[in-house]
Coordinates of C-alpha atoms in Angstrom, one line a residue:
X1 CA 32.1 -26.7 139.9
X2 CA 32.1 -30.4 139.6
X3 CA 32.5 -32.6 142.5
X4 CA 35.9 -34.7 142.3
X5 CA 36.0 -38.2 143.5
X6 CA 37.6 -39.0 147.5
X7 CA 40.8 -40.7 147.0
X8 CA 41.5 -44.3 148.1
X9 CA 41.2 -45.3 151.9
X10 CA 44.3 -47.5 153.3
X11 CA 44.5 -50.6 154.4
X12 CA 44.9 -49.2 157.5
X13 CA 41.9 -46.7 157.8
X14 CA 38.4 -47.2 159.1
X15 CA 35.1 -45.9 156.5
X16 CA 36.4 -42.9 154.5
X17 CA 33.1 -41.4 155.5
X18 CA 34.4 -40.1 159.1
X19 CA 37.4 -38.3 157.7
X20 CA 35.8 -37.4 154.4
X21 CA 36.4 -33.7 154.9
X22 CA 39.6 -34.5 156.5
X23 CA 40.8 -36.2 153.1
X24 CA 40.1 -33.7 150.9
X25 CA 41.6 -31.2 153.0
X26 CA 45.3 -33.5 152.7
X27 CA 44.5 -34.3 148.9
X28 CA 46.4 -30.9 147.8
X29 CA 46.0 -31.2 144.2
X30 CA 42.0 -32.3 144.8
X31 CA 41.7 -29.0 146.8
X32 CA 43.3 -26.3 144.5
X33 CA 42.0 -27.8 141.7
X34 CA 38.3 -27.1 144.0
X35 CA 39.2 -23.6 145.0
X36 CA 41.0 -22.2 141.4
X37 CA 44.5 -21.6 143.0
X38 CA 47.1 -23.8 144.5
X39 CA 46.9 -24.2 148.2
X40 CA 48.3 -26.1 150.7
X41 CA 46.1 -27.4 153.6
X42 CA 47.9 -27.4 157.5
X43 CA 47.4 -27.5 160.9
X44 CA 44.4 -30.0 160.4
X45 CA 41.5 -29.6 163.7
X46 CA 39.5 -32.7 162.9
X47 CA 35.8 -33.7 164.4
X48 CA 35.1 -37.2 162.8
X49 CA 32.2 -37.2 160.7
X50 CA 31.4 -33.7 161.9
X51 CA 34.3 -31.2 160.3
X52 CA 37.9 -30.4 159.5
X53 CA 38.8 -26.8 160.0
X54 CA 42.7 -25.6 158.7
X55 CA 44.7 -23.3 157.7
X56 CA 45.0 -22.7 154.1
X57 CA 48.7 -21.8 152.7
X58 CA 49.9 -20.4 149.1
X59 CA 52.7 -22.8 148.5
X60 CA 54.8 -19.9 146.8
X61 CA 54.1 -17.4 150.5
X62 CA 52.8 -14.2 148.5
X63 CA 49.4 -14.9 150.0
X64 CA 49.0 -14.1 153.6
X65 CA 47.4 -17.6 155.0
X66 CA 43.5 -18.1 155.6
X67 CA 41.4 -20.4 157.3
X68 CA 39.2 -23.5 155.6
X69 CA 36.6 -25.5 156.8
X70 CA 34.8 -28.7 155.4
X71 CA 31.5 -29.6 156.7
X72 CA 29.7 -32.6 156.8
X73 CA 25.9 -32.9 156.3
X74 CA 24.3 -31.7 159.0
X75 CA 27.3 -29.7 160.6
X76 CA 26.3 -26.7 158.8
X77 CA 25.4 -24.9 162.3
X78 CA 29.1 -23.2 162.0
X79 CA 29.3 -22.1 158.5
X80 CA 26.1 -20.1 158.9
X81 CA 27.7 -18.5 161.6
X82 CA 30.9 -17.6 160.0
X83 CA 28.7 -16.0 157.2
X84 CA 26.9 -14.1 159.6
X85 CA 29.8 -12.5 161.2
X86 CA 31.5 -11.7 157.9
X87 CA 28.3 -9.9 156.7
X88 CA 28.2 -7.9 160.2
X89 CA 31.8 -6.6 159.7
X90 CA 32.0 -6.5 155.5
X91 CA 33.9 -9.2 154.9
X92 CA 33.7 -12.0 152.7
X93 CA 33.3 -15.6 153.0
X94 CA 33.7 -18.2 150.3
X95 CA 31.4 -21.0 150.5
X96 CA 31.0 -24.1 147.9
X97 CA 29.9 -27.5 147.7
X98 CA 31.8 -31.0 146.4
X99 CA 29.4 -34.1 146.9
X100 CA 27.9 -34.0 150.3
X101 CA 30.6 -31.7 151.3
X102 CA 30.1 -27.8 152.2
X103 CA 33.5 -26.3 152.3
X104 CA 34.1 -22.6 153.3
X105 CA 37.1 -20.5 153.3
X106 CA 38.4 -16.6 153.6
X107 CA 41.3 -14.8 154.6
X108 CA 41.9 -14.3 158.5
X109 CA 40.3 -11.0 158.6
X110 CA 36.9 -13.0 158.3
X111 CA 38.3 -15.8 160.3
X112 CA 34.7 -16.5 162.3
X113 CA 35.2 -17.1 165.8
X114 CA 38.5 -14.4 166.0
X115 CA 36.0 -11.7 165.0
X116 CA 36.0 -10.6 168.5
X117 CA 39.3 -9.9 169.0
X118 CA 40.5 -9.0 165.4
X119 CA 38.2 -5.8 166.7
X120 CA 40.5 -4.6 168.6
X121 CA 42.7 -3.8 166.5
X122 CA 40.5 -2.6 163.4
X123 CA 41.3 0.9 164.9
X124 CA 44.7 0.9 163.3
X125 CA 44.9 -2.4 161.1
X126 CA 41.2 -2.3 159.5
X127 CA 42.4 -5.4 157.8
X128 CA 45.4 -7.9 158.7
X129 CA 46.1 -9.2 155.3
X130 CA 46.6 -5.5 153.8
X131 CA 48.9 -4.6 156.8
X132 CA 50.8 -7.7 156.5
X133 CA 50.8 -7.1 152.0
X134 CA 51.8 -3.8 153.0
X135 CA 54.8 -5.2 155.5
X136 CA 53.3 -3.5 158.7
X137 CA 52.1 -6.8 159.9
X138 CA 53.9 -10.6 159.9
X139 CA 52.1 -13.4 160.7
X140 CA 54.0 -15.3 163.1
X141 CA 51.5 -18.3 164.3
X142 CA 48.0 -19.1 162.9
X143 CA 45.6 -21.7 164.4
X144 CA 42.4 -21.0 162.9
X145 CA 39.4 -19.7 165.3
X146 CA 41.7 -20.1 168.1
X147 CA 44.6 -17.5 167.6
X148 CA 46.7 -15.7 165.6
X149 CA 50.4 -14.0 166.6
X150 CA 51.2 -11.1 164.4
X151 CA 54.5 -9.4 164.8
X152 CA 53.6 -5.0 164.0
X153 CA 56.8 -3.3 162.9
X154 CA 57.7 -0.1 164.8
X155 CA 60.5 2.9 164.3
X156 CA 63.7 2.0 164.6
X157 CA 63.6 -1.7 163.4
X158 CA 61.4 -2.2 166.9
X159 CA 58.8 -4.4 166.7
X160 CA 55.7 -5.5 169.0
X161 CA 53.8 -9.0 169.3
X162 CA 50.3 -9.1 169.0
X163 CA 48.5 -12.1 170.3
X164 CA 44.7 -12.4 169.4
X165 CA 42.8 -15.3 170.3
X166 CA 39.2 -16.4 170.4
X167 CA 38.9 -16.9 174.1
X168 CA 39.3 -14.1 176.7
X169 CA 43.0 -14.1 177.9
X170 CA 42.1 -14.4 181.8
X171 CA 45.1 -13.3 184.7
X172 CA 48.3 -13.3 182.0
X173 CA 49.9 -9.5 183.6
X174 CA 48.8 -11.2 187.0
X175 CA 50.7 -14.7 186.5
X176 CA 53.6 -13.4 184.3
X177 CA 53.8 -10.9 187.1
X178 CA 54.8 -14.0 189.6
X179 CA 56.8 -15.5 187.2
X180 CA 59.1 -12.7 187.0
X181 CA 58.7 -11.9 191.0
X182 CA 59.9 -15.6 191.3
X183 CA 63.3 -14.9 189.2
X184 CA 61.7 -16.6 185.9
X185 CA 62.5 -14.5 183.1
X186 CA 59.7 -13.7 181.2
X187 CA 58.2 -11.7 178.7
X188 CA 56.0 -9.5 179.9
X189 CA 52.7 -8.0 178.2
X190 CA 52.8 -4.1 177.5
X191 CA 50.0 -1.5 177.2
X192 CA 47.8 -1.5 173.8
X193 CA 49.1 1.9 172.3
X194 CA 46.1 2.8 171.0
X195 CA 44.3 -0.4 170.1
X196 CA 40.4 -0.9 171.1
X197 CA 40.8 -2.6 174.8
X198 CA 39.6 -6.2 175.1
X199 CA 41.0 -9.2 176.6
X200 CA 41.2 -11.1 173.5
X201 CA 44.2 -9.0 172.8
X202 CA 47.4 -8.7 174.3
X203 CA 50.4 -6.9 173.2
X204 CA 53.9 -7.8 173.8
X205 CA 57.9 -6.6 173.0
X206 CA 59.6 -7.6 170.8
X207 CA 62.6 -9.8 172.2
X208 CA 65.3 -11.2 171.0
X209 CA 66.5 -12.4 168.0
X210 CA 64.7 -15.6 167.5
X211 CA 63.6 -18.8 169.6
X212 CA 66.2 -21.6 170.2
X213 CA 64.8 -24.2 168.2
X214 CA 65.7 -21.8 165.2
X215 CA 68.4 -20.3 165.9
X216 CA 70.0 -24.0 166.9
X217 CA 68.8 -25.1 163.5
X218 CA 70.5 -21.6 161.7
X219 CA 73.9 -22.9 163.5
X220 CA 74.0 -26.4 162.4
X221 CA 72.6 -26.1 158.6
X222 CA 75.5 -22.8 158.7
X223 CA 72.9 -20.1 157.3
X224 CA 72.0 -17.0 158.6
X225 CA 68.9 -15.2 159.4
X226 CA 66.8 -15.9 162.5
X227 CA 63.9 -13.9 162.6
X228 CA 64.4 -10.6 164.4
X229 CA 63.5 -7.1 164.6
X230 CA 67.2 -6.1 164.0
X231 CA 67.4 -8.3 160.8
X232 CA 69.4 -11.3 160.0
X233 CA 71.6 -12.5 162.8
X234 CA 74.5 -15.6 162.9
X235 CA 75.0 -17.3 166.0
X236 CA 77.8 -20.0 166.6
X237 CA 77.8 -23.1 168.9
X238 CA 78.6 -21.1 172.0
X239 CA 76.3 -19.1 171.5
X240 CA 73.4 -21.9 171.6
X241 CA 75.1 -24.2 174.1
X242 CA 74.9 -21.0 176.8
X243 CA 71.7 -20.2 175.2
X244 CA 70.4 -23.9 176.2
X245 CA 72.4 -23.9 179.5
X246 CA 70.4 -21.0 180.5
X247 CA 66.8 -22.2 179.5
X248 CA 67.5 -25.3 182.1
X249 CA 68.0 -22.7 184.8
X250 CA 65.1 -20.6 183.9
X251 CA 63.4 -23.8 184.0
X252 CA 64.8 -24.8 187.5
X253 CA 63.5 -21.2 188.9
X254 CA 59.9 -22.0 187.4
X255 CA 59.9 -25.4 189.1
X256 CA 60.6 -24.3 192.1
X257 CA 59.0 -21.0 192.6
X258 CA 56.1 -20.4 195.5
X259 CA 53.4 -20.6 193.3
X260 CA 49.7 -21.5 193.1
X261 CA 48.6 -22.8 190.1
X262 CA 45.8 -25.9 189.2
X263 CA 46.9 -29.1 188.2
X264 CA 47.4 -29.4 185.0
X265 CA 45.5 -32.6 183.4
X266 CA 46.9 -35.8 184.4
X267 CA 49.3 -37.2 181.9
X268 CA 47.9 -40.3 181.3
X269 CA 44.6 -40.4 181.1
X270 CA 45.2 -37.7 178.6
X271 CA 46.0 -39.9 176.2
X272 CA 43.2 -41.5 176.0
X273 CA 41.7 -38.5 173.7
X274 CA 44.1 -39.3 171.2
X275 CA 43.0 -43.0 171.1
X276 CA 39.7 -42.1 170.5
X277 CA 40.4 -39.3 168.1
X278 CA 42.8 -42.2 165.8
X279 CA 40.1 -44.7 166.0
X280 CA 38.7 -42.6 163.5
X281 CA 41.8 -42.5 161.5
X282 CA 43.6 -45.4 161.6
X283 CA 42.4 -48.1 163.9
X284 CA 45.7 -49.7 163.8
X285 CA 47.2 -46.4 165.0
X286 CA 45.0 -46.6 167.7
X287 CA 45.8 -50.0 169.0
X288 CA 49.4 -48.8 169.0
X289 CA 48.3 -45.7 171.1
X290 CA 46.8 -48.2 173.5
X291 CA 49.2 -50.3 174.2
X292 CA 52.4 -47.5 174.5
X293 CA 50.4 -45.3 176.9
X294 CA 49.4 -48.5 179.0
X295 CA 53.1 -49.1 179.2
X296 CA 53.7 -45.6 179.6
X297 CA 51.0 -45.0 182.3
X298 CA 52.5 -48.0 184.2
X299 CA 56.2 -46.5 184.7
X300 CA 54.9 -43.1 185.5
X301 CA 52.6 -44.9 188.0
X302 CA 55.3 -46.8 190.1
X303 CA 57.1 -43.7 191.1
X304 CA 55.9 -40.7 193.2
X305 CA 57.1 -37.7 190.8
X306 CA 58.3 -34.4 192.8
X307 CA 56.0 -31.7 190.9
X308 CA 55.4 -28.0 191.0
X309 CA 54.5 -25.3 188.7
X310 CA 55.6 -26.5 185.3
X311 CA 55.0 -24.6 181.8
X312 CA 53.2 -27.2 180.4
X313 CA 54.3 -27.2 176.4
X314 CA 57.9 -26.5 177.1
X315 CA 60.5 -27.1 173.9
X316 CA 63.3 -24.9 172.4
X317 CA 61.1 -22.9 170.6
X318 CA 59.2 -21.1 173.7
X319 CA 62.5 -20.3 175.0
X320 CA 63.5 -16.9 173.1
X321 CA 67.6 -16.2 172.9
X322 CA 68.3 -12.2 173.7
X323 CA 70.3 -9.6 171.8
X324 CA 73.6 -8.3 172.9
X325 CA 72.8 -6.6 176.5
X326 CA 69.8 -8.3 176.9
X327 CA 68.9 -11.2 178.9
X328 CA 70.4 -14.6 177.6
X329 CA 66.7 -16.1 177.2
X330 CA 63.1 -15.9 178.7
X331 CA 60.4 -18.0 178.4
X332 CA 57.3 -17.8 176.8
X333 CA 53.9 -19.0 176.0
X334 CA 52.7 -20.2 179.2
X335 CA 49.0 -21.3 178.2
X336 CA 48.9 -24.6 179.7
X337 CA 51.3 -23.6 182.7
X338 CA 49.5 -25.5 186.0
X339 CA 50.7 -27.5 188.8
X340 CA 52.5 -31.2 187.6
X341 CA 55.1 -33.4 187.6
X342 CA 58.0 -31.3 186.6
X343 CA 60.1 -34.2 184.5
X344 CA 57.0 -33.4 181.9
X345 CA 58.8 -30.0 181.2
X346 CA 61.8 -31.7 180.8
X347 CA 60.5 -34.4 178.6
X348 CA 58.4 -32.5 176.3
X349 CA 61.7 -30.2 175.3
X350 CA 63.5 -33.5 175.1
X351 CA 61.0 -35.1 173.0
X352 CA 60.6 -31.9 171.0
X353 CA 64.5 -31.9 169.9
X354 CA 64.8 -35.5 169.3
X355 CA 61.5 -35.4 166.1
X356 CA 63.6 -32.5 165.2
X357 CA 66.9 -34.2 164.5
X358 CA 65.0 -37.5 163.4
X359 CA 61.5 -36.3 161.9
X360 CA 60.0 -39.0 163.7
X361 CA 62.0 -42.0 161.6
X362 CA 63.2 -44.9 163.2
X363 CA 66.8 -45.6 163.1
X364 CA 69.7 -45.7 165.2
X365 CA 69.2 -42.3 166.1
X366 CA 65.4 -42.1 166.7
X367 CA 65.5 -43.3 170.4
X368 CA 69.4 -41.9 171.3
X369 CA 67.7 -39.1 174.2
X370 CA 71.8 -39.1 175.3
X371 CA 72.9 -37.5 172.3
X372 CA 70.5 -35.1 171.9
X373 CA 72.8 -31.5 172.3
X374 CA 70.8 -29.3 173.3
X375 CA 68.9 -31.3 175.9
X376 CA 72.1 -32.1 177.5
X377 CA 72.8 -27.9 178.2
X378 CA 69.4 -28.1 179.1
X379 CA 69.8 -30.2 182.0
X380 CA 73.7 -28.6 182.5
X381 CA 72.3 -25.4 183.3
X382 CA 68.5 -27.0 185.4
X383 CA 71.3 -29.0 187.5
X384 CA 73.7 -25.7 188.0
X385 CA 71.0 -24.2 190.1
X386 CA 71.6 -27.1 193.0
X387 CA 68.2 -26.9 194.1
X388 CA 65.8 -29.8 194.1
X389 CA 64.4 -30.1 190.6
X390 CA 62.5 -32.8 188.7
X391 CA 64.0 -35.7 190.0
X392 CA 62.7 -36.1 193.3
X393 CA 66.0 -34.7 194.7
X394 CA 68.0 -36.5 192.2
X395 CA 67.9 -33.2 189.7
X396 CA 71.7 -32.6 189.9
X397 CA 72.6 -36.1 189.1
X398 CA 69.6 -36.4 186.1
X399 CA 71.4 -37.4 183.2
X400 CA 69.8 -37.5 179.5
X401 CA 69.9 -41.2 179.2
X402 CA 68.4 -41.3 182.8
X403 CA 65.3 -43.6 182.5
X404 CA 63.1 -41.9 184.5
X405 CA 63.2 -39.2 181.8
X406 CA 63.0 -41.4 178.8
X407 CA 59.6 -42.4 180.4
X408 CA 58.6 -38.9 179.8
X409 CA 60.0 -38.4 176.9
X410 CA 58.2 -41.3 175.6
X411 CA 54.8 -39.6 177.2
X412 CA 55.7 -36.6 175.1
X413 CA 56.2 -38.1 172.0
X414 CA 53.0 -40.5 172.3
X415 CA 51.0 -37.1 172.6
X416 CA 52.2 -35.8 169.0
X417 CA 51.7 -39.0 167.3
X418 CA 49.2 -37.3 164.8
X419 CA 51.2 -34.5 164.1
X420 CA 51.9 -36.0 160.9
X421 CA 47.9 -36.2 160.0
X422 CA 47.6 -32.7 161.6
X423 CA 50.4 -31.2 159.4
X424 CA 48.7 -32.3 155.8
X425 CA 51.2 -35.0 155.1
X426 CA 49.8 -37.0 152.2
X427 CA 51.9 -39.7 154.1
X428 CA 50.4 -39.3 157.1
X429 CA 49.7 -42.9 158.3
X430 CA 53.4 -44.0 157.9
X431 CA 54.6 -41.0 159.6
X432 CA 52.5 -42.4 163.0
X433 CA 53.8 -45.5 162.6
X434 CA 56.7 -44.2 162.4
X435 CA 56.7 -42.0 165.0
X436 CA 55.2 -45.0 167.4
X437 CA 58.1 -47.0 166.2
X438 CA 60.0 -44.2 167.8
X439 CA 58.0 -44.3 171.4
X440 CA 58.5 -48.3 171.5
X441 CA 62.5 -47.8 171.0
X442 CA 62.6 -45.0 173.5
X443 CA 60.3 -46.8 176.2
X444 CA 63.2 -50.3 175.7

């Protein structure tokens, strides 16, 4: 097959040769033409000059999604090893070449670095893309060699979670454990009902009848169907508002339960990663980045933040809305969890609803925290609990156009600037200048 030309580098971007793989990856039509099909490229892992690893998508859905990776020379270390592993366990790799470029790519049964834990469940699903052809299995989250959430269909219209990732899954019955002890609800993990035992996999119920960020979308675009194990559901604005009141006072338990935990990385400094990673992209980007996280780094270093055990990633869709006699919500996902300054929680789910309702466009809109609904249940139902909470003692009078949680919010958006590049958008460089339009009308 014939190697096709890169496409044009923007004014904006450094040498095309750093994020070589990374273009073609984002050129969709350049790619399927490459691999005979059409295909989408998402969820973008980039290594300047190094590799690109995705996931690859059939844009109609009747192919379960695989993983893709395009290797610079000289990085071929990884795609030997992905080929090993498929041969070990009968699977298949595709590998090709386009210019200097080796690209390899399979469906997530050969997925290289999940091998280990896509073992143990070979004892009843041999292979995850028949199960899931065959409706036993749904894919419900993919991030290539690091996990994949798959949702097995029981009796009944019962349904179990099964979470398998590359890394071990250290102390999660232990910590969830506490969580719930603490009055956090929680979804706990149950035994493996037959599956091969290794801590790479972890099996959960099925709760609920969706996460909040969906089911808050279903109500205001008026469709049904969340996804559920009981099948399509409708929920009303009541519904949501009490759903969203009640994630704020799970939230408020969390925050201040007796709880050991390790710091979680400190918030500003952690930016710094993404500067380095979008000097490599779009050096104008990068400046940006600079400047906003200075200015962000300053306000969240003149005040002394109360903190406490905090979820770490916390937004409307790890809060999961229960079925009629079931708990309202619980929380879940809890894989950066760790001791911090507990406006972050409150910041990220602010910042999280606000690129919802704008997609990171600026506009009269794009910096408006105050109107954002479900943020303001959220910090109803944190403040109904009376007890301390993320503003230093100030958590029952924390409003959503309070300033010490714009700063946050604006710390939370300024760490998924490059969504847009991650997510395959051929428009990827105006949707971060976009977005960092946003953080500058938000930190005003």
């Amino acid at each position: 097959m014939r190697a096709v030309a890169a496409t044009s580098p923007g004014e904006r971007r450094p040498s095309a040769g750093a994020r070589a793989a990374a273009d073609l990856l984002i050129d969709g039509e350049r790619l399927s033409a490459l691999l005979g099909r059409p295909v989408r490229a998402t969820r973008l892992r980039f290594k300047p000059g190094l590799s690109t690893t995705a996931v690859l998508v059939d844009p109609a859905g009747t192919v379960p999604p695989g993983w893709i990776q395009v290797s610079h020379p000289g990085h071929q270390d990884k795609v030997r090893n992905a080929l090993r592993r498929a041969h070990d366990r009968d699977l298949h790799v595709h590998v090709l070449r386009t210019g200097d470029l080796t690209v390899a790519h399979g469906d997530l049964d050969s997925d290289p670095r999940l091998q280990r834990g896509l073992d143990g469940l070979r004892s009843v699903h041999p292979s995850v893309r028949q199960a899931v052809a065959a409706g036993r299995l749904e894919v419900l989250r993919y991030n290539p060699q690091r996990r994949v959430v798959l949702r097995r269909a029981l009796a009944h219209g019962e349904a179990l979670v099964l979470r398998v990732t590359a890394d071990q899954q250290h102390d999660v019955r232990a910590r969830l454990a506490a969580y719930a002890a603490a009055g956090v609800p929680v979804v706990e993990p149950v035994s493996a009902r037959g599956l091969h035992r290794t801590r790479r996999v972890t099996v959960w119920p099925w709760f609920g009848r969706g996460d909040l960020a969906h089911l808050s979308a279903v109500r205001t675009d008026g469709s049904a169907g969340a996804p559920t194990a009981g099948g399509p559901t409708r929920v009303d604005a009541a519904e949501v508002t009490a759903a969203a009141a009640a994630a704020g006072e799970a939230l408020a338990r969390l925050h201040r339960a007796d709880l050991r935990h390790p710091r979680v990385p400190d918030p500003v400094p952690a930016l710094q990663s993404l500067v380095e990673e979008l000097a490599a992209l779009d050096t104008s980007g990068a400046h940006r980045v600079g400047l906003l996280a200075r200015r962000c780094g300053d306000r969240i270093a003149a005040t002394d933040w109360a903190t406490g055990p905090v979820h770490g990633d916390f937004s409307a869709d790890q809060v999961l809305v229960g079925r009629a006699g079931e708990d309202t919500v619980r929380l879940t996902d809890f894989d950066r969890a760790g001791h911090g300054p507990l406006l972050a929680d409150l910041g990220s789910f602010a910042a999280a609803e606000l690129l919802a309702v704008t997609d990171g466009a600026a506009g009269p809109t794009a910096w408006d925290v105050a109107a954002l609904p479900l943020t303001n249940h959220l910090l109803a139902g944190y403040a109904h609990t009376g007890e301390g909470g993320a503003g230093g003692g100030r958590a029952g009078a924390l409003a959503a156009d309070d300033p010490a949680l714009r700063t946050w919010v604006a710390r939370a958006l300024l760490a998924r600037v490059s969504e847009p590049f991650r997510a395959g958008d051929p428009d990827w460089v105006e949707g971060i200048h976009r977005r960092l339009d946003q953080v500058e009308l938000v930190l005003r």
